[in-house]
Coordinates of C-alpha atoms in Angstrom, one line a residue:
E1159 CA -17.1 63.5 18.7
P1160 CA -18.7 60.1 17.7
P1161 CA -21.0 58.2 20.0
D1162 CA -19.7 55.3 22.0
L1163 CA -21.4 52.4 20.1
P1164 CA -21.6 49.0 21.8
S1165 CA -20.1 46.1 19.8
E1166 CA -22.4 43.3 18.6
E1167 CA -19.5 40.8 19.0
L1168 CA -18.5 39.0 22.2
S1169 CA -15.7 40.4 24.3
D1170 CA -12.4 38.5 24.5
E1171 CA -13.4 37.1 27.9
E1172 CA -16.9 36.0 26.7
L1173 CA -15.5 34.4 23.6
I1174 CA -12.8 32.5 25.4
E1175 CA -15.4 31.3 28.0
R1176 CA -17.8 30.1 25.2
M1177 CA -14.9 28.3 23.5
T1178 CA -13.9 26.7 26.8
E1179 CA -17.5 25.5 27.5
G1180 CA -17.8 24.2 23.9
F1181 CA -14.7 22.1 24.2
E1182 CA -15.6 20.7 27.5
R1183 CA -19.1 19.7 26.2
R1184 CA -17.6 18.1 23.0
Q1185 CA -14.9 16.3 25.0
K1186 CA -17.5 14.9 27.4
A1187 CA -19.6 13.7 24.4
A1188 CA -16.5 12.1 22.7
Q1189 CA -15.4 10.3 25.9
A1190 CA -18.9 8.9 26.4
R1191 CA -18.7 7.3 22.9
Q1192 CA -15.3 5.7 23.4
W1193 CA -17.0 2.7 24.9
M1194 CA -20.8 3.0 25.1
R1195 CA -22.4 0.7 27.6
F1196 CA -25.7 -0.8 26.9
K1197 CA -27.6 -2.7 29.7
I1198 CA -29.6 -5.5 28.2
K1199 CA -32.7 -6.6 30.1
V1200 CA -32.9 -10.0 28.4
K1201 CA -32.0 -12.9 30.7
G1202 CA -30.2 -15.6 28.8
P1203 CA -29.1 -15.6 25.1
F1204 CA -29.8 -12.7 22.8
G1205 CA -28.8 -11.8 19.3
L1206 CA -27.5 -8.8 17.3
V1207 CA -28.1 -8.8 13.6
F1208 CA -25.5 -6.6 11.8
M1209 CA -27.5 -5.5 8.8
G1210 CA -25.3 -5.0 5.8
D1211 CA -25.7 -1.9 3.6
P1212 CA -29.4 -1.8 2.4
H1213 CA -29.2 0.7 -0.4
L1214 CA -33.0 0.7 -0.2
D1215 CA -33.6 2.9 -3.2
D1216 CA -31.2 1.1 -5.6
N1217 CA -32.6 -0.9 -8.5
G1218 CA -30.4 -3.8 -7.4
C1219 CA -31.6 -3.9 -3.8
N1220 CA -32.7 -7.5 -3.0
W1221 CA -36.1 -6.5 -1.5
P1222 CA -37.4 -10.1 -1.2
L1223 CA -34.5 -11.0 1.0
L1224 CA -34.5 -7.7 2.9
R1225 CA -38.2 -8.1 3.7
R1226 CA -37.6 -11.6 4.9
D1227 CA -34.8 -10.5 7.2
V1228 CA -36.7 -7.5 8.6
E1229 CA -39.7 -9.8 9.4
L1230 CA -37.3 -12.3 11.2
L1231 CA -36.0 -9.4 13.3
R1232 CA -39.6 -8.3 14.1
Q1233 CA -40.8 -11.7 15.0
T1234 CA -37.8 -13.2 16.9
E1235 CA -37.6 -12.6 20.6
A1236 CA -34.4 -11.0 22.0
L1237 CA -33.1 -10.3 18.5
F1238 CA -32.0 -6.7 17.7
G1239 CA -30.7 -4.9 14.7
V1240 CA -27.4 -3.0 14.2
G1241 CA -27.5 -0.9 11.1
M1242 CA -24.1 -0.8 9.4
G1243 CA -24.8 2.2 7.2
D1244 CA -25.6 3.2 3.6
Y1245 CA -29.4 3.0 4.1
T1246 CA -30.0 4.8 0.7
N1247 CA -27.8 5.6 -2.3
N1248 CA -28.0 9.3 -1.4
W1249 CA -26.1 10.2 -4.6
S1250 CA -24.5 13.6 -4.3
G1251 CA -22.5 16.0 -6.6
R1252 CA -21.9 14.8 -10.1
L1253 CA -23.2 11.3 -9.2
A1254 CA -26.6 12.7 -8.5
Q1255 CA -26.9 14.0 -12.0
K1256 CA -25.3 10.9 -13.6
I1257 CA -27.2 8.1 -11.7
Y1258 CA -30.5 9.4 -10.3
P1259 CA -32.1 9.6 -13.8
Y1260 CA -31.7 5.8 -14.2
Q1261 CA -32.9 4.9 -10.7
E1262 CA -36.5 3.8 -10.3
A1263 CA -37.0 5.3 -6.8
T1264 CA -37.0 9.1 -6.5
R1265 CA -35.1 10.9 -3.8
P1266 CA -38.2 11.5 -1.7
Q1267 CA -39.1 7.8 -2.1
A1268 CA -35.6 6.9 -0.9
W1269 CA -36.2 8.8 2.4
Q1270 CA -39.6 7.2 2.6
L1271 CA -38.0 3.8 2.5
A1272 CA -35.4 4.8 5.0
R1273 CA -38.1 6.0 7.4
W1274 CA -39.9 2.7 7.0
L1275 CA -36.8 0.7 7.9
F1276 CA -36.0 2.9 10.9
R1277 CA -39.6 2.5 12.2
T1278 CA -39.9 -1.2 11.5
V1279 CA -36.8 -2.9 12.9
P1280 CA -36.2 -3.3 16.6
W1281 CA -32.9 -1.4 16.5
F1282 CA -30.1 -1.7 19.0
L1283 CA -27.7 0.8 17.3
L1284 CA -27.4 2.7 14.0
I1285 CA -24.2 3.6 12.2
K1286 CA -23.8 6.0 9.2
G1287 CA -21.8 4.9 6.1
N1288 CA -20.1 7.0 3.5
H1289 CA -23.3 7.3 1.4
D1290 CA -25.2 8.6 4.4
L1291 CA -22.4 11.0 5.3
W1292 CA -22.5 12.6 1.9
S1293 CA -25.5 14.7 3.0
G1294 CA -23.4 16.6 5.6
A1295 CA -20.4 16.7 3.3
H1296 CA -22.3 18.5 0.6
G1297 CA -24.1 20.8 3.0
T1298 CA -27.6 19.6 2.5
G1299 CA -28.2 18.2 6.0
D1300 CA -29.1 14.6 6.7
P1301 CA -32.7 13.6 7.1
L1302 CA -31.5 10.4 8.9
D1303 CA -30.7 12.6 11.9
W1304 CA -34.4 13.2 12.3
M1305 CA -35.7 9.8 11.2
E1306 CA -33.8 7.9 13.8
R1307 CA -35.0 9.9 16.8
G1308 CA -36.5 7.5 19.3
A1309 CA -35.3 4.4 17.4
A1310 CA -31.7 4.0 18.6
P1311 CA -28.4 5.9 19.0
L1312 CA -27.0 7.0 15.7
E1313 CA -23.3 7.3 15.2
D1314 CA -21.1 8.4 12.4
W1315 CA -19.1 5.6 10.7
Q1316 CA -18.3 3.5 13.8
A1317 CA -19.4 2.6 17.3
R1318 CA -17.5 0.8 20.1
F1319 CA -19.9 -0.6 22.7
A1320 CA -20.2 -3.0 25.6
V1321 CA -23.3 -5.0 26.3
Q1322 CA -23.8 -5.6 30.0
C1323 CA -26.0 -8.6 30.9
P1324 CA -28.1 -9.1 34.0
N1325 CA -25.7 -11.7 35.4
G1326 CA -22.7 -9.3 35.1
R1327 CA -21.2 -10.8 31.9
E1328 CA -20.0 -8.1 29.4
F1329 CA -19.5 -8.4 25.7
R1330 CA -17.5 -5.9 23.7
V1331 CA -18.3 -5.1 20.1
W1332 CA -16.5 -2.7 17.7
A1333 CA -18.8 -2.1 14.7
A1334 CA -17.7 0.1 11.9
H1335 CA -18.9 0.8 8.4
D1336 CA -15.3 -0.2 7.6
F1337 CA -11.9 -0.4 9.2
P1338 CA -8.7 1.1 7.7
G1339 CA -6.8 -1.2 5.4
S1340 CA -7.6 -3.7 2.6
S1341 CA -6.3 -6.8 0.8
I1342 CA -7.5 -8.6 -2.3
Y1343 CA -6.6 -11.9 -0.6
N1344 CA -8.4 -11.4 2.7
P1345 CA -11.8 -9.7 2.9
L1346 CA -11.4 -9.4 6.7
H1347 CA -7.9 -7.8 6.5
S1348 CA -9.1 -4.5 8.0
N1349 CA -11.1 -6.1 10.8
M1350 CA -8.2 -8.4 11.7
R1351 CA -5.8 -5.5 11.6
A1352 CA -7.9 -3.6 14.2
A1353 CA -8.2 -6.7 16.3
K1354 CA -4.5 -7.5 16.2
F1355 CA -3.3 -4.0 17.0
T1356 CA -5.9 -3.0 19.6
G1357 CA -7.3 -6.2 21.3
L1358 CA -10.2 -4.1 22.5
A1359 CA -13.2 -6.2 21.5
D1360 CA -14.7 -9.7 21.3
L1361 CA -16.3 -9.0 17.9
Y1362 CA -15.1 -6.7 15.1
V1363 CA -17.8 -6.3 12.4
S1364 CA -18.0 -4.1 9.3
G1365 CA -19.9 -3.7 6.0
D1366 CA -19.2 -1.3 3.0
K1367 CA -17.4 -3.6 0.6
H1368 CA -20.5 -5.6 -0.6
N1369 CA -18.8 -8.9 0.3
W1370 CA -19.0 -11.1 3.4
A1371 CA -16.7 -13.2 5.5
L1372 CA -16.4 -14.7 9.0
F1373 CA -13.3 -15.6 11.0
Q1374 CA -12.6 -16.7 14.5
T1375 CA -9.2 -17.1 16.1
E1376 CA -7.4 -17.1 19.4
D1377 CA -4.8 -14.4 20.3
A1378 CA -2.4 -16.5 22.3
D1379 CA -0.4 -13.4 23.4
R1380 CA -3.5 -11.9 25.0
G1381 CA -5.3 -15.2 25.9
V1382 CA -8.5 -14.2 24.2
T1383 CA -10.7 -15.6 21.4
Y1384 CA -12.4 -13.1 19.1
W1385 CA -14.5 -13.0 15.9
T1386 CA -14.2 -10.8 12.8
A1387 CA -17.1 -10.4 10.4
R1388 CA -18.2 -8.5 7.3
A1389 CA -21.8 -8.2 6.0
R1390 CA -22.2 -7.9 2.2
G1391 CA -25.5 -5.9 2.3
Y1392 CA -28.5 -6.1 0.0
K1393 CA -27.3 -4.6 -3.3
F1394 CA -27.3 -7.8 -5.3
L1395 CA -27.4 -6.3 -8.8
D1396 CA -24.6 -3.8 -9.5
S1397 CA -23.7 -2.9 -13.1
Y1398 CA -20.6 -1.0 -12.0
A1399 CA -19.2 -4.0 -10.2
E1400 CA -20.0 -6.2 -13.3
R1401 CA -18.1 -3.8 -15.5
L1402 CA -15.1 -4.2 -13.2
G1403 CA -15.4 -8.0 -13.3
H1404 CA -16.6 -8.5 -9.7
A1405 CA -19.0 -11.4 -9.2
S1406 CA -21.9 -11.1 -6.7
Q1407 CA -21.9 -13.2 -3.6
Q1408 CA -25.3 -14.7 -2.7
N1409 CA -25.1 -15.0 1.1
G1410 CA -24.1 -13.0 4.1
A1411 CA -26.3 -9.9 3.5
S1412 CA -26.6 -9.6 7.2
I1413 CA -24.6 -11.3 9.9
A1414 CA -26.2 -12.5 13.2
A1415 CA -24.2 -12.9 16.3
I1416 CA -25.7 -14.9 19.2
F1417 CA -24.4 -14.0 22.7
D1418 CA -24.8 -16.5 25.6
P1419 CA -24.1 -14.8 29.0
E1420 CA -23.9 -18.3 30.6

């Protein structure tokens, strides 16, 4: 007659209760991020600089321009940064073996540069791009999750947020590393697609593609005027793009939006 040994696993009721609590917690977190609300304390105009993909450790990163822009952010009152993702190359898988040997900055140095950027810029919000998300996808964990603590909220791929001003005015921004859809004729096709089919924001801004563009229009059906924007980022030298025949734009590394509550 064997002994009655207790199970190390949860009972049916305990497991179901844990799953229920887990879903409720995740649902609450997801709902809070549908439209995050930031209360800005600045009275009067303020600016958000949507910083295009830095690729800090890439040999082609335009460090003179990046340092100038970071200093502008640090020295300008009521100007805040929104990171659009791809802070480092973060090569993973076969790309790590193929590209890292030809990159001047080592992997530890890449994280050192990312830590410097996170500590230096007065951040409003940070978004992860595809290069950043490779860390989680390949099971190595993401050091950015620890570096950003205390700097600003960090979101995967996109963030929808409203900025509430002291006088009651509210601005709605949808920032994404990129939106679905593309067109060789219109660099803002994906942003305009999101604007046309949702009508949720005053500004739709993205990065990722290493080109830049601005567009403002009025949606007569909804009676609203909105902007779309794309920041090219700081990777100015790209041998892969050159082999494909893509020229390098010289402007629009970051896009600054000025908001006037009055």
